[in-house]
mmCIF file of C-alpha atoms in Angstrom:
data_model
loop_
_atom_site.group_PDB
_atom_site.id
_atom_site.type_symbol
_atom_site.label_atom_id
_atom_site.label_comp_id
_atom_site.label_asym_id
_atom_site.label_seq_id
_atom_site.Cartn_x
_atom_site.Cartn_y
_atom_site.Cartn_z
ATOM 1 C CA GLY C 1 -34.972 -120.605 29.403
ATOM 2 C CA THR C 2 -32.979 -121.196 26.305
ATOM 3 C CA GLU C 3 -35.078 -118.453 24.394
ATOM 4 C CA ARG C 4 -33.962 -116.038 27.197
ATOM 5 C CA LYS C 5 -30.404 -117.111 26.787
ATOM 6 C CA GLU C 6 -30.363 -116.574 23.196
ATOM 7 C CA GLU C 7 -32.044 -113.440 23.458
ATOM 8 C CA ALA C 8 -29.640 -112.340 26.096
ATOM 9 C CA LYS C 9 -26.889 -113.620 23.983
ATOM 10 C CA MET C 10 -28.144 -111.741 20.878
ATOM 11 C CA LYS C 11 -28.303 -108.768 22.838
ATOM 12 C CA LEU C 12 -24.853 -109.036 24.254
ATOM 13 C CA ARG C 13 -23.517 -109.782 20.666
ATOM 14 C CA GLU C 14 -25.561 -106.742 19.322
ATOM 15 C CA GLU C 15 -24.041 -104.263 22.348
ATOM 16 C CA THR C 16 -20.680 -105.860 21.285
ATOM 17 C CA GLU C 17 -21.259 -105.183 17.646
ATOM 18 C CA ARG C 18 -22.611 -101.747 18.552
ATOM 19 C CA LYS C 19 -19.557 -100.923 20.446
ATOM 20 C CA ASP C 20 -17.293 -101.955 17.887
ATOM 21 C CA LEU C 21 -19.064 -99.978 15.364
ATOM 22 C CA GLU C 22 -19.146 -96.942 17.287
ATOM 23 C CA GLU C 23 -15.206 -97.507 17.973
ATOM 24 C CA LYS C 24 -14.946 -97.864 14.158
ATOM 25 C CA VAL C 25 -17.404 -94.659 13.457
ATOM 26 C CA ARG C 26 -14.913 -92.696 16.224
ATOM 27 C CA THR C 27 -11.517 -94.273 14.272
ATOM 28 C CA LEU C 28 -12.982 -93.242 11.107
ATOM 29 C CA ASN C 29 -14.103 -89.786 12.252
ATOM 30 C CA SER C 30 -10.699 -89.091 13.606
ATOM 31 C CA ARG C 31 -9.146 -90.092 10.284
ATOM 32 C CA LEU C 32 -11.723 -88.228 8.254
ATOM 33 C CA SER C 33 -10.877 -85.214 10.589
ATOM 34 C CA PHE C 34 -7.099 -85.772 9.814
ATOM 35 C CA LEU C 35 -7.668 -85.893 6.239
ATOM 36 C CA LEU C 36 -9.499 -82.836 6.091
ATOM 37 C CA ASN C 37 -7.009 -81.177 8.215
ATOM 38 C CA LYS C 38 -4.168 -82.395 6.085
ATOM 39 C CA LEU C 39 -6.348 -81.350 2.970
ATOM 40 C CA GLN C 40 -6.983 -77.757 4.367
ATOM 41 C CA SER C 41 -3.198 -77.533 5.069
ATOM 42 C CA ASP C 42 -2.300 -78.677 1.424
ATOM 43 C CA GLU C 43 -4.675 -76.092 0.223
ATOM 44 C CA GLU C 44 -3.253 -73.199 2.333
ATOM 45 C CA SER C 45 0.402 -74.408 1.354
ATOM 46 C CA LYS C 46 -0.539 -74.092 -2.265
ATOM 47 C CA VAL C 47 -2.007 -70.839 -1.672
ATOM 48 C CA VAL C 48 1.300 -69.768 -0.151
ATOM 49 C CA HIS C 49 3.372 -71.471 -2.975
ATOM 50 C CA ARG C 50 1.185 -69.937 -5.397
ATOM 51 C CA ASP C 51 1.803 -66.294 -3.928
ATOM 52 C CA GLU C 52 5.386 -66.948 -3.595
ATOM 53 C CA THR C 53 5.510 -68.124 -7.455
ATOM 54 C CA LYS C 54 3.920 -65.106 -8.492
ATOM 55 C CA LYS C 55 6.340 -62.785 -6.491
ATOM 56 C CA LEU C 56 9.267 -64.731 -8.028
ATOM 57 C CA GLU C 57 7.923 -64.256 -11.485
ATOM 58 C CA GLU C 58 7.343 -60.539 -10.583
ATOM 59 C CA GLN C 59 10.993 -60.405 -9.409
ATOM 60 C CA LEU C 60 12.103 -62.203 -12.470
ATOM 61 C CA GLN C 61 10.227 -59.900 -14.791
ATOM 62 C CA SER C 62 11.828 -56.856 -13.426
ATOM 63 C CA LYS C 63 15.305 -58.685 -13.361
ATOM 64 C CA VAL C 64 14.788 -59.352 -17.072
ATOM 65 C CA LYS C 65 13.663 -55.581 -17.703
ATOM 66 C CA GLN C 66 16.951 -54.384 -15.515
ATOM 67 C CA CYS C 67 18.923 -56.692 -17.757
ATOM 68 C CA GLU C 68 17.469 -55.540 -21.101
ATOM 69 C CA ASP C 69 18.191 -51.901 -19.700
ATOM 70 C CA LEU C 70 21.626 -52.626 -19.137
ATOM 71 C CA GLN C 71 22.263 -54.461 -22.238
ATOM 72 C CA ARG C 72 21.259 -51.450 -24.137
ATOM 73 C CA LYS C 73 23.171 -49.196 -22.025
ATOM 74 C CA ILE C 74 26.213 -51.539 -22.863
ATOM 75 C CA LYS C 75 25.381 -51.143 -26.436
ATOM 76 C CA ASP C 76 25.197 -47.610 -26.512
ATOM 77 C CA ASP C 77 28.519 -47.207 -24.708
ATOM 78 C CA GLU C 78 30.149 -49.604 -26.844
ATOM 79 C CA GLU C 79 29.065 -47.470 -29.792
ATOM 80 C CA LYS C 80 30.037 -44.259 -28.028
ATOM 81 C CA ASN C 81 33.330 -46.007 -27.616
ATOM 82 C CA ARG C 82 33.749 -46.953 -31.121
ATOM 83 C CA GLU C 83 33.156 -43.320 -32.232
ATOM 84 C CA ILE C 84 35.407 -41.888 -29.676
ATOM 85 C CA VAL C 85 38.295 -44.501 -30.656
ATOM 86 C CA GLN C 86 37.462 -43.266 -34.418
ATOM 87 C CA GLU C 87 37.813 -39.548 -33.398
ATOM 88 C CA ILE C 88 41.174 -40.620 -31.725
ATOM 89 C CA HIS C 89 42.570 -42.139 -34.887
ATOM 90 C CA GLU C 90 41.545 -39.287 -36.916
ATOM 91 C CA LYS C 91 43.204 -36.833 -34.536
ATOM 92 C CA GLN C 92 46.189 -39.117 -34.201
ATOM 93 C CA GLU C 93 46.394 -38.880 -38.244
ATOM 94 C CA GLU C 94 45.975 -35.056 -37.827
ATOM 95 C CA LEU C 95 48.924 -34.892 -35.292
ATOM 96 C CA ASN C 96 50.942 -37.034 -37.430
ATOM 97 C CA GLU C 97 50.314 -34.910 -40.653
ATOM 98 C CA SER C 98 50.837 -31.664 -38.412
ATOM 99 C CA LYS C 99 54.408 -33.315 -37.423
ATOM 100 C CA ILE C 100 55.254 -33.817 -40.765
ATOM 101 C CA LYS C 101 54.311 -30.304 -41.733
ATOM 102 C CA LEU C 102 56.180 -28.870 -38.738
ATOM 103 C CA ASP C 103 59.594 -30.930 -39.528
ATOM 104 C CA ALA C 104 59.288 -29.531 -43.083
ATOM 105 C CA LEU C 105 58.766 -26.090 -41.871
ATOM 106 C CA GLN C 106 61.651 -26.538 -39.342
ATOM 107 C CA ARG C 107 63.924 -27.683 -42.343
ATOM 108 C CA VAL C 108 62.834 -24.793 -44.546
ATOM 109 C CA VAL C 109 63.470 -22.395 -41.207
ATOM 110 C CA ASP C 110 66.867 -24.086 -40.663
ATOM 111 C CA GLU C 111 67.759 -23.643 -44.333
ATOM 112 C CA HIS C 112 66.754 -20.254 -44.463
ATOM 113 C CA LYS C 113 69.189 -19.835 -41.365
ATOM 114 C CA GLU C 114 72.101 -21.382 -43.020
ATOM 115 C CA ASP C 115 71.297 -19.261 -46.170
ATOM 116 C CA SER C 116 71.041 -16.084 -44.130
ATOM 117 C CA LYS C 117 74.680 -16.750 -42.298
ATOM 118 C CA LEU C 118 76.303 -17.416 -45.739
ATOM 119 C CA LEU C 119 74.950 -14.381 -47.034
ATOM 120 C CA ASN C 120 75.746 -12.455 -44.022
ATOM 121 C CA SER C 121 79.227 -13.920 -44.347
ATOM 122 C CA ARG C 122 79.377 -12.929 -47.734
ATOM 123 C CA LYS C 123 78.225 -9.618 -47.369
ATOM 124 C CA SER C 124 80.840 -8.990 -44.608
ATOM 125 C CA LYS C 125 83.660 -10.104 -46.962
ATOM 126 C CA ASP C 126 82.055 -8.191 -49.978
ATOM 127 C CA ASP C 127 81.977 -4.874 -47.656
ATOM 128 C CA ARG C 128 85.346 -5.509 -46.614
ATOM 129 C CA GLU C 129 86.493 -6.154 -50.302
ATOM 130 C CA ASN C 130 84.365 -3.146 -52.060
ATOM 131 C CA LYS C 131 85.947 -0.245 -49.795
ATOM 132 C CA ASP C 132 86.672 1.810 -53.270
ATOM 133 C CA PRO C 133 85.159 5.132 -53.555
ATOM 134 C CA GLU C 134 82.676 4.083 -56.570
ATOM 135 C CA CYS C 135 81.331 1.535 -53.782
ATOM 136 C CA ARG C 136 80.794 3.995 -51.196
ATOM 137 C CA ILE C 137 79.132 6.453 -53.467
ATOM 138 C CA ALA C 138 76.586 3.958 -54.506
ATOM 139 C CA GLY C 139 75.880 2.953 -51.155
ATOM 140 C CA GLY C 140 77.895 0.234 -50.774
ATOM 141 C CA ARG C 141 76.159 -1.482 -53.452
ATOM 142 C CA LEU C 142 77.451 -2.195 -57.125
ATOM 143 C CA ARG C 143 74.761 -1.600 -59.820
ATOM 144 C CA PHE C 144 74.641 -3.659 -63.008
ATOM 145 C CA PHE C 145 72.905 -2.668 -66.427
ATOM 146 C CA VAL C 146 71.557 -4.704 -68.831
ATOM 147 C CA GLU C 147 71.836 -3.637 -72.503
ATOM 148 C CA SER C 148 70.391 -5.450 -75.320
ATOM 149 C CA LYS C 149 72.230 -5.615 -78.557
ATOM 150 C CA PRO C 150 69.960 -6.124 -81.594
ATOM 151 C CA THR C 151 72.691 -7.321 -83.819
ATOM 152 C CA LEU C 152 73.614 -10.835 -82.360
ATOM 153 C CA GLY C 153 70.454 -11.192 -80.096
ATOM 154 C CA LEU C 154 72.661 -11.423 -77.088
ATOM 155 C CA VAL C 155 72.652 -9.603 -73.695
ATOM 156 C CA ALA C 156 75.628 -7.800 -72.235
ATOM 157 C CA ILE C 157 76.112 -6.921 -68.805
#
């Protein structure tokens, strides 16, 4: 009887151990399944992250190229502006020189006007004073003749 009891205890122990081992296998299978799912999810996440990184790098390259193009345009525009400013300075200098010339010409014209007025007033005064017959015969103008006298080297009028 004791052999059978021991055999029954042993079977019972084996059955309990088998059940415990099966439970451990199920637990390990479930953990393994969870870890495999997590690994797959992490791999998918890495692929998505890599794709996003690649897209961002492409966008960055595009923006860098745009920046370089804009910087080149700014540099060209700055050079054009420098040329325009230089042209403006040159034109301003020409304008200033022209103003100076205009002022000088205006002074000459004003002087001529004054001279002309003086000449006209003298002429009318002379016309009034020279009403004698000889003046009328000469057309209102008196003529002077120059004679050279060799004896003294002087000129007589």
